[in-house]
Amino acid sequence: MSLFSSANKEVLTGPLNLNNPVVTQVLGICSALAVTSQLEPAIVMGLSVTVITAFANVIISLLRNTVPNRIRIIVQLVVVATLVTIVSQVLKAFAYDVSVQLSVYVGLIITNCILMGRLEAFAMMNGPWESFLDGVGSGLGYAWILVAVGFVRELLGSASLLGYEIPFLSDCAFFHNGMMTMPAMALIILGCVIWAHRAINKE
Amino acid sequence: MIKEFFDKIRPHVEEGGKFHAFRSLFDGFETFALVPNTTSRTGVAIHDAIDSKRIMSFVVIALIPALLVGMYNIGYQNYTLAGVEAGFFEMFAYGLVVMLPKIVVSYVVGLGIEFVVAQWKNEEIQEGYLVSGMLIPMIVPVATPLWMLGVAVAFSVIFAKEIFGGTGMNIFNPALVARAFLFFAWPTWMSGDKVWVSTSSVMGLGCNLPDSFTCATPLGDAASGIASTVSPMEMVCGLMPGSIGETSVVAIAIGAAILLLTRIASWKTMGGVFLGGVLTALLFDAVCSPENMVAHLGLNHLWLGGFCFGAVFMATDPVTGCRTEKGKYIYGFLIGALAITIRVLNPGYPEGMMLAILFMNMFAPLIDYCFVQRNINKRAKRVAKR
């Protein structure tokens, strides 16, 4: 089977749109609400999850035939926890400010439903390359929702993007909407994203 | 004559007519102006002389006294604080020109969204916004900018009402959601000491006050530990700074009388709110330390802020409140108690009425469920005994 056969492409692009983990499967909502008050932590969080899902998928897929069925969850957790610790240390070393903003949510990637879901549903049954693509696809599917929500929240909540103030908008009170910086509004925006997504893809 | 007018337009908006897109608009205005004469043709139907559109109209009528006093109060505050002598009509006219744009914005935005949704879903236009559209401008501070009001109205109509299925389906009171949205989105515009008095002159009426001018509501004063200068008499008449419609207890009492006489609002809910408020206020008065000014307002709590307005016009909303008769007492009582508790115990929110009602809106179905279930159990036992 070639590396980018149509089946593999489907594995990669499915989670970006029709089978999106956040919008369609409604997983990982908690962290999506917590880290999206600004764009930068949202991007970093999305990339972290992508990296961890991809590599956890690869490792579990390599181990899948040797792991006894009864202890598979523990093995998965150990693998995920190792990866999360690595990512967390890397963030602390190279992007300290963002890791402070993300605080506990990097550690909580371990409990992210998307991650465990992909390991259980995909990596346990497929080869490493397919699993890698699936991990990247799911992670990016999660990431783009986070970025979309983070974009709206930062723009309307503090009139800036990635921490840079937008010159003309910042004088206008409309772009300092305190509600946008609260998790409650993130839930409503996420609801709107789901609404738009389902309106576009009527399946 | 009105009927002839509508009959003349009808062919244009019916299926295939030129203005079919405005069908819901036409339908809405026709049933607003005339009582619809369609009756059910099959089966047994119990007819009541009052349909929901009439109920809405009565609530709007009940709101008018509070609205008029609110307008007068806008002018009164402006002229008095500027130190300028003015007659009654000048004050009232100033209030009118300040208030009117808010009402217009509220109705245009809210009804606009309702019409669009009705047209889109191919339904009749729903009349629920008539009341909300009047309530929203009355529960915001005078200095709220019009665009802010428009955004809040759009938010509340879409997210508090239409996504739940429109009028009659909403969990939360749309007017209060609009206010809560404003309160959390732009807190500096909704509380504090700069927003309660209109400071600029409009169309040659009123006076310009300096930008640095501040004037807090009595509740806001108490929360920051300042003894209020407003006399009880002024509190009852409503000549104090506050949201537009909420200040005058007398005007609200007239509205309450209209609602109770026509049996549109439930006296059980209303009474419950006041009872809960009185008991909780007295309780805090008795047990709190003397430093907490808000706790020692005692019964003045009832005249201050939005307590009366909320109790009469918001808590009694038949859609978001309790429906079981016994549940209404509990629902009302808890609103009153919670409102005073939030005022006293949380210095960040000098006004607790809005949050208390929204909170109990959430619990109303649970209260109803408990009473219905209790009734079912009671009857089941009675049957079992036999």
XYZ file of C-alpha atoms in Angstrom:
589
model
C 0.000 0.000 0.000
C 1.429 3.361 -0.924
C 1.968 5.980 1.755
C -0.756 8.323 0.542
C -3.348 5.984 -0.876
C -6.895 7.238 -0.972
C -7.753 5.239 2.171
C -4.891 6.907 4.020
C -5.912 10.319 2.782
C -9.367 9.655 4.100
C -7.847 8.779 7.493
C -5.986 12.065 7.528
C -8.656 14.437 6.255
C -11.762 12.829 7.737
C -11.235 14.256 11.237
C -10.614 17.716 9.832
C -14.130 18.100 8.595
C -16.872 15.484 8.547
C -15.599 13.380 11.419
C -14.204 16.248 13.460
C -13.496 15.203 17.063
C -14.849 18.423 18.596
C -17.643 19.353 16.254
C -19.016 15.945 15.332
C -17.963 13.644 18.146
C -18.177 16.460 20.757
C -15.022 15.372 22.569
C -12.405 17.507 24.258
C -14.830 20.340 24.994
C -13.366 21.065 28.425
C -9.946 22.121 27.253
C -11.457 23.839 24.224
C -13.305 26.154 26.613
C -10.421 26.676 28.995
C -7.527 27.647 26.753
C -9.206 29.659 24.004
C -9.487 33.057 25.640
C -6.518 34.076 23.499
C -5.238 32.877 20.169
C -1.677 32.001 21.125
C -2.372 29.443 23.861
C -5.058 27.967 21.619
C -2.560 27.377 18.825
C 0.034 25.943 21.180
C -2.515 23.696 22.817
C -3.771 22.467 19.451
C -0.234 21.663 18.271
C 0.633 19.917 21.539
C -2.403 17.695 21.260
C -1.586 16.975 17.611
C 1.983 15.920 18.433
C 0.940 13.797 21.392
C -1.919 12.083 19.569
C 0.245 11.322 16.553
C 3.112 9.782 18.470
C 0.983 8.000 21.032
C -0.902 6.472 18.123
C 2.338 5.296 16.500
C 3.733 3.788 19.702
C 0.528 2.037 20.679
C 0.120 0.753 17.158
C 3.599 -0.784 17.295
C 2.836 -2.354 20.668
C -0.668 -3.453 19.819
C 0.104 -7.109 19.255
C 2.245 -7.525 22.347
C 0.027 -5.761 24.895
C -2.306 -8.128 26.790
C -5.872 -7.010 26.352
C -6.578 -6.643 30.070
C -3.900 -4.092 30.811
C -4.061 -2.153 27.567
C -5.512 0.992 29.157
C -2.655 1.157 31.641
C -0.090 0.761 28.882
C -1.809 3.468 26.865
C -1.802 5.777 29.840
C 1.897 5.249 30.480
C 2.714 6.044 26.868
C 0.498 9.146 26.846
C 1.792 10.355 30.188
C 5.375 10.089 28.966
C 4.609 12.094 25.858
C 2.671 14.703 27.812
C 5.559 15.134 30.208
C 7.970 15.597 27.326
C 5.740 18.195 25.670
C 5.204 19.982 28.948
C 8.962 20.172 29.593
C 9.612 21.400 26.069
C 7.012 24.127 26.489
C 8.514 25.182 29.798
C 11.944 25.368 28.209
C 11.103 27.164 24.983
C 7.771 28.916 25.513
C 7.571 29.647 29.190
C 4.897 32.368 29.036
C 2.509 30.213 27.097
C 3.072 27.246 29.362
C 2.216 29.421 32.352
C -0.999 30.507 30.604
C -1.896 26.933 29.770
C -0.985 25.898 33.319
C -2.685 22.681 34.258
C -4.259 22.057 30.881
C -1.081 20.688 29.328
C -0.968 18.033 32.031
C -4.615 17.347 31.523
C -4.060 16.359 27.899
C -3.645 12.888 29.427
C -7.327 12.829 30.180
C -8.342 14.236 26.815
C -11.079 12.023 25.429
C -9.889 12.486 21.848
C -6.574 10.906 22.717
C -7.889 7.816 24.451
C -10.605 7.501 21.847
C -8.149 7.418 18.968
C -5.876 4.942 20.773
C -8.724 2.587 21.571
C -10.616 2.918 18.328
C -7.836 3.251 15.795
C -4.291 2.535 16.959
C -5.201 -0.824 18.494
C -6.366 -2.066 15.097
C -4.148 -0.412 12.499
C -0.546 -0.188 11.454
C 1.814 2.578 12.601
C 1.675 4.745 9.472
C -2.111 4.830 9.305
C -2.200 5.496 13.020
C 0.219 8.365 12.630
C -1.944 9.946 9.943
C -5.021 9.423 12.042
C -3.342 11.041 15.035
C -2.249 14.058 13.006
C -5.687 14.382 11.449
C -7.529 14.200 14.769
C -5.103 16.575 16.437
C -5.409 19.119 13.643
C -9.179 18.738 13.628
C -9.136 19.655 17.302
C -6.621 22.430 16.699
C -8.524 24.306 14.024
C -11.642 24.468 16.178
C -9.557 25.847 19.031
C -7.986 28.398 16.718
C -11.365 29.464 15.357
C -12.816 29.942 18.835
C -9.646 31.581 20.101
C -9.617 33.988 17.166
C -13.161 35.199 17.825
C -12.646 35.415 21.559
C -9.411 37.349 21.429
C -10.617 39.683 18.688
C -13.891 40.589 20.372
C -12.686 40.259 23.942
C -9.508 42.280 23.921
C -9.200 43.747 20.397
C -5.929 41.971 19.728
C -4.602 38.935 17.893
C -1.683 36.856 19.142
C -1.128 39.520 21.748
C -0.779 42.414 19.288
C -3.317 45.168 19.703
C -5.200 46.056 16.572
C -4.817 49.824 16.218
C -8.266 51.090 15.259
C -10.401 48.494 16.964
C -8.889 48.829 20.416
C -10.454 52.269 20.924
C -13.913 50.858 20.373
C -15.730 49.489 23.405
C -17.357 46.824 21.252
C -14.040 44.998 21.040
C -13.604 44.885 24.798
C -16.451 42.528 25.479
C -15.806 41.062 28.920
C -18.190 38.226 28.221
C -15.844 36.946 25.515
C -13.053 36.345 27.987
C -15.281 34.062 30.050
C -15.602 30.323 29.389
C -19.377 30.702 29.124
C -19.021 32.616 25.884
C -16.558 30.013 24.573
C -19.291 27.438 24.914
C -21.686 29.639 22.943
C -19.121 30.283 20.210
C -18.348 26.582 20.052
C -22.075 25.974 19.728
C -22.158 28.422 16.832
C -19.259 26.618 15.149
C -21.112 23.319 15.483
C -24.273 24.973 14.195
C -22.483 26.355 11.141
C -20.710 23.053 10.545
C -23.934 21.073 10.591
C -25.701 23.632 8.436
C -22.997 23.313 5.800
C -22.683 19.518 5.922
C -26.198 18.166 5.959
C -25.629 14.465 6.317
C -61.827 50.481 8.569
C -58.649 48.803 9.790
C -60.095 45.536 8.557
C -60.639 46.961 5.084
C -57.062 48.112 5.037
C -55.780 44.656 5.853
C -58.169 43.031 3.398
C -56.823 45.275 0.670
C -53.251 44.204 1.328
C -53.950 40.503 1.795
C -53.908 39.386 -1.883
C -50.390 40.791 -2.302
C -48.849 38.733 0.443
C -50.610 35.457 -0.075
C -49.015 32.574 -1.964
C -47.921 33.814 -5.389
C -48.467 37.463 -4.520
C -45.921 40.155 -5.165
C -44.844 40.641 -1.580
C -44.927 37.046 -0.425
C -41.653 37.578 1.454
C -43.445 39.900 3.870
C -46.186 37.423 4.700
C -45.150 36.987 8.325
C -44.879 40.738 8.779
C -48.406 41.203 7.485
C -49.756 38.386 9.576
C -48.111 39.788 12.685
C -49.576 43.244 12.250
C -53.002 41.961 11.303
C -53.418 39.826 14.399
C -51.959 42.602 16.494
C -54.540 45.068 15.304
C -57.527 42.712 15.089
C -58.561 39.716 17.082
C -58.201 36.755 14.748
C -61.581 35.221 13.950
C -60.329 31.758 13.140
C -61.732 29.167 15.489
C -61.151 25.481 15.630
C -63.536 23.616 13.350
C -63.233 20.129 14.703
C -63.533 18.580 18.129
C -64.308 20.253 21.382
C -62.394 23.399 22.187
C -62.601 25.621 25.233
C -62.418 29.244 24.269
C -60.906 31.940 26.340
C -61.363 35.577 25.492
C -57.672 36.187 26.050
C -54.917 34.916 23.802
C -51.217 35.400 24.227
C -51.167 38.553 22.160
C -53.721 40.145 24.475
C -51.688 39.066 27.493
C -48.633 40.695 26.040
C -50.540 43.893 25.367
C -51.726 44.008 28.962
C -48.206 43.596 30.296
C -47.049 46.438 28.069
C -49.913 48.581 29.390
C -48.879 47.695 32.928
C -45.350 48.803 32.132
C -46.396 52.256 30.955
C -46.606 53.958 34.386
C -43.089 52.837 35.263
C -41.906 53.954 31.836
C -43.418 57.426 32.196
C -41.973 57.947 35.657
C -38.658 56.641 34.382
C -38.674 59.242 31.599
C -39.486 62.001 34.036
C -36.755 60.755 36.348
C -34.157 60.939 33.564
C -34.933 64.607 33.138
C -35.233 65.201 36.876
C -31.792 63.735 37.585
C -30.204 65.661 34.759
C -31.664 69.057 35.657
C -31.327 68.677 39.420
C -27.726 67.558 39.324
C -26.855 70.347 36.895
C -28.480 72.756 39.303
C -30.856 74.150 36.704
C -34.481 74.989 37.436
C -36.865 73.382 35.005
C -40.551 72.717 34.687
C -42.216 69.346 34.711
C -42.685 69.222 30.965
C -39.110 70.147 30.163
C -37.867 67.309 32.354
C -40.319 64.884 30.858
C -39.555 65.907 27.293
C -35.853 65.477 27.912
C -36.461 62.007 29.302
C -38.638 61.210 26.310
C -35.996 62.126 23.735
C -33.353 60.190 25.662
C -35.553 57.151 26.112
C -37.279 56.922 22.758
C -34.238 55.871 20.688
C -33.589 53.020 23.121
C -37.094 51.666 22.737
C -36.917 52.023 18.964
C -33.572 50.217 18.775
C -34.799 47.449 21.023
C -37.921 46.840 18.952
C -36.289 47.203 15.556
C -33.460 44.789 16.340
C -35.557 42.306 18.286
C -38.573 42.228 16.006
C -36.291 42.271 12.981
C -34.697 39.029 14.111
C -38.088 37.573 14.984
C -39.468 38.390 11.540
C -36.457 36.910 9.797
C -36.672 33.716 11.834
C -40.427 33.415 11.342
C -40.045 33.859 7.615
C -37.191 31.394 7.474
C -38.953 28.691 9.447
C -42.168 29.400 7.596
C -44.044 30.033 10.815
C -46.271 32.743 12.109
C -44.476 35.612 13.710
C -44.347 35.135 17.439
C -45.524 37.966 19.604
C -43.331 37.290 22.634
C -40.961 40.081 21.851
C -43.579 42.761 22.487
C -42.960 42.593 26.223
C -39.239 41.847 26.168
C -38.678 44.737 23.794
C -40.297 47.102 26.269
C -38.577 45.583 29.292
C -35.030 45.670 27.953
C -34.687 49.458 27.595
C -36.255 49.858 31.031
C -33.742 47.732 32.906
C -30.555 49.266 31.585
C -28.803 52.411 32.852
C -29.572 55.648 31.023
C -26.071 55.991 29.620
C -26.081 52.655 27.794
C -25.080 53.356 24.187
C -27.581 52.347 21.550
C -25.270 49.938 19.728
C -24.632 48.123 22.993
C -28.351 47.749 23.513
C -28.726 46.449 19.973
C -26.008 43.831 20.435
C -27.513 42.667 23.712
C -30.982 42.435 22.188
C -29.675 40.420 19.260
C -27.791 38.116 21.598
C -30.742 37.496 23.851
C -33.288 36.996 21.087
C -31.050 34.522 19.271
C -29.414 32.680 22.148
C -32.010 32.902 24.883
C -35.080 32.470 22.731
C -34.805 31.332 19.145
C -32.416 28.436 19.750
C -34.826 27.072 22.332
C -37.667 27.187 19.836
C -39.000 30.715 20.168
C -41.653 32.249 22.366
C -42.930 29.979 25.069
C -40.017 27.580 24.872
C -37.294 29.676 26.445
C -35.749 28.650 29.757
C -34.480 32.091 30.674
C -36.227 35.422 30.569
C -34.885 37.077 27.396
C -34.959 40.574 28.853
C -32.842 39.491 31.794
C -30.469 37.603 29.540
C -29.956 40.817 27.587
C -29.158 42.646 30.793
C -26.910 39.863 32.057
C -25.053 39.907 28.749
C -24.478 43.643 29.060
C -23.534 43.281 32.691
C -20.824 40.710 32.038
C -19.683 42.014 28.675
C -19.248 45.670 29.521
C -19.278 45.823 33.334
C -18.075 49.410 33.480
C -21.093 50.557 31.498
C -23.596 48.689 33.581
C -22.584 49.456 37.142
C -20.434 51.907 39.002
C -21.125 55.591 39.353
C -20.921 57.061 35.850
C -23.791 55.542 33.981
C -26.931 56.349 35.925
C -27.463 59.905 34.805
C -27.767 61.127 31.268
C -25.088 63.777 30.939
C -25.543 65.396 27.580
C -28.214 67.607 26.170
C -30.313 66.344 23.304
C -32.166 68.550 20.816
C -31.739 71.602 23.000
C -33.238 69.932 26.027
C -31.353 69.000 29.151
C -27.951 70.125 30.276
C -24.404 69.057 29.575
C -22.742 67.760 32.682
C -18.951 67.531 32.900
C -17.396 64.209 31.909
C -15.972 63.623 35.353
C -19.432 63.790 36.862
C -20.369 60.762 38.959
C -23.492 59.694 40.736
C -24.018 56.195 42.109
C -27.243 54.407 42.880
C -28.180 54.111 46.565
C -27.372 50.405 46.414
C -24.002 51.069 44.828
C -23.307 53.642 47.542
C -24.166 51.168 50.244
C -21.954 48.524 48.680
C -18.999 50.862 48.795
C -19.814 51.836 52.369
C -21.236 55.323 51.880
C -24.403 56.347 53.630
C -26.991 57.135 50.989
C -28.433 60.607 50.743
C -31.671 59.488 49.163
C -34.664 59.827 51.465
C -37.242 57.026 51.766
C -39.805 59.295 50.124
C -37.617 59.700 47.052
C -37.030 55.964 46.960
C -40.718 55.225 46.839
C -41.511 57.860 44.226
C -38.528 56.886 42.151
C -36.617 60.145 41.979
C -33.229 58.558 42.425
C -30.498 57.354 40.102
C -31.045 53.854 38.791
C -31.980 51.860 35.737
C -34.680 53.620 33.779
C -37.848 51.782 34.719
C -36.957 50.338 38.079
C -36.805 53.355 40.333
C -40.411 54.183 41.077
C -42.188 51.871 43.479
C -45.488 53.713 43.036
C -45.509 53.319 39.276
C -44.569 49.675 39.555
C -47.361 49.165 42.080
C -49.865 50.512 39.533
C -48.492 48.060 37.005
C -48.723 45.265 39.550
C -52.350 46.127 40.256
C -53.161 45.943 36.539
C -51.440 42.592 36.214
C -53.094 41.138 39.300
C -56.602 42.433 38.505
C -56.465 40.952 35.027
C -54.952 37.799 36.562
C -52.084 37.842 34.123
C -49.436 37.677 36.826
C -49.696 35.231 39.680
C -50.045 36.826 43.106
C -48.424 33.730 44.543
C -45.124 34.329 42.787
C -45.204 38.043 43.489
C -46.080 37.557 47.139
C -43.425 34.894 47.459
C -40.750 37.241 46.173
C -41.652 39.961 48.631
C -41.955 37.544 51.546
C -38.585 36.002 50.740
C -37.025 39.431 50.371
C -38.446 40.750 53.656
C -37.440 37.730 55.724
C -33.942 37.548 54.297
C -33.400 41.289 54.638
C -34.474 41.173 58.293
C -32.297 38.145 58.908
C -29.196 39.836 57.517
C -30.073 43.023 59.388
C -30.067 41.029 62.615
C -26.958 38.911 62.195
C -24.481 40.829 60.025
C -21.611 42.895 61.368
C -22.201 46.655 61.345
C -19.478 47.258 58.724
C -21.534 45.729 55.939
C -23.720 48.653 54.899
C -25.812 46.665 52.462
C -26.889 44.211 55.134
C -28.328 46.989 57.270
C -30.532 48.538 54.646
C -33.244 46.325 56.100
C -36.584 46.800 54.469
C -35.203 49.566 52.284
C -33.954 46.726 50.133
C -37.448 46.391 48.779
C -37.557 49.937 47.429
C -34.026 49.968 46.084
C -32.661 48.746 42.800
C -34.651 46.397 40.670
C -36.326 44.439 43.428
C -39.886 45.606 42.824
C -39.512 45.713 39.087
C -38.117 42.214 39.028
C -40.751 40.878 41.379
C -43.644 42.305 39.391
C -42.580 42.053 35.766
C -39.798 39.482 35.614
C -40.440 36.814 38.213
C -44.073 36.489 37.143
C -43.207 35.650 33.544
C -45.460 32.645 32.914
C -43.012 31.006 30.518
C -39.883 30.896 32.623
C -41.486 30.590 36.050
C -43.093 27.710 37.891
C -46.403 26.393 36.637
C -47.571 24.345 39.589
C -49.516 26.464 42.066
C -47.540 25.431 45.130
C -44.316 25.654 43.206
C -45.007 29.346 42.611
C -44.699 30.137 46.321
C -41.349 28.400 46.573
C -40.104 29.840 43.299
C -41.007 33.374 44.368
C -39.696 32.978 47.886
C -36.326 31.728 46.697
C -36.009 34.593 44.205
C -36.542 37.159 46.945
C -34.202 35.399 49.344
C -31.471 34.899 46.745
C -31.664 38.483 45.503
C -31.039 39.909 48.967
C -28.378 37.290 49.691
C -26.434 38.178 46.553
C -26.697 41.869 47.339
C -25.431 41.444 50.877
C -22.835 38.729 50.546
C -21.273 39.540 47.189
C -19.901 43.077 47.061
C -19.104 42.642 43.363
C -22.774 42.539 42.451
C -24.647 45.365 44.129
C -27.796 44.276 42.322
C -28.820 40.689 42.934
C -32.287 40.637 41.417
C -31.211 39.850 37.878
C -28.992 36.942 38.851
C -31.530 35.614 41.355
C -34.308 35.449 38.760
C -32.076 33.889 36.114
C -30.913 31.335 38.645
C -34.411 30.396 39.683
C -35.524 30.271 36.026
C -33.121 27.402 35.794
C -34.646 25.645 38.781
C -38.305 26.256 38.000
C -38.738 23.005 36.037
C -37.171 21.064 38.903
C -39.574 22.580 41.419
C -42.470 21.780 39.120
C -41.218 18.242 38.683
C -41.057 17.708 42.457
C -44.628 18.880 42.995
C -46.027 16.925 40.086
C -44.217 13.816 41.251
C -45.442 14.269 44.809
C -48.972 14.515 43.539
C -48.568 11.372 41.479
C -47.193 9.482 44.480
C -50.025 10.689 46.686
C -52.649 9.514 44.251
C -50.874 6.224 43.677
C -50.968 5.592 47.416
C -54.637 6.486 47.583
C -55.387 3.978 44.847
C -53.258 1.317 46.505
C -55.102 1.726 49.812
C -58.435 1.061 48.262
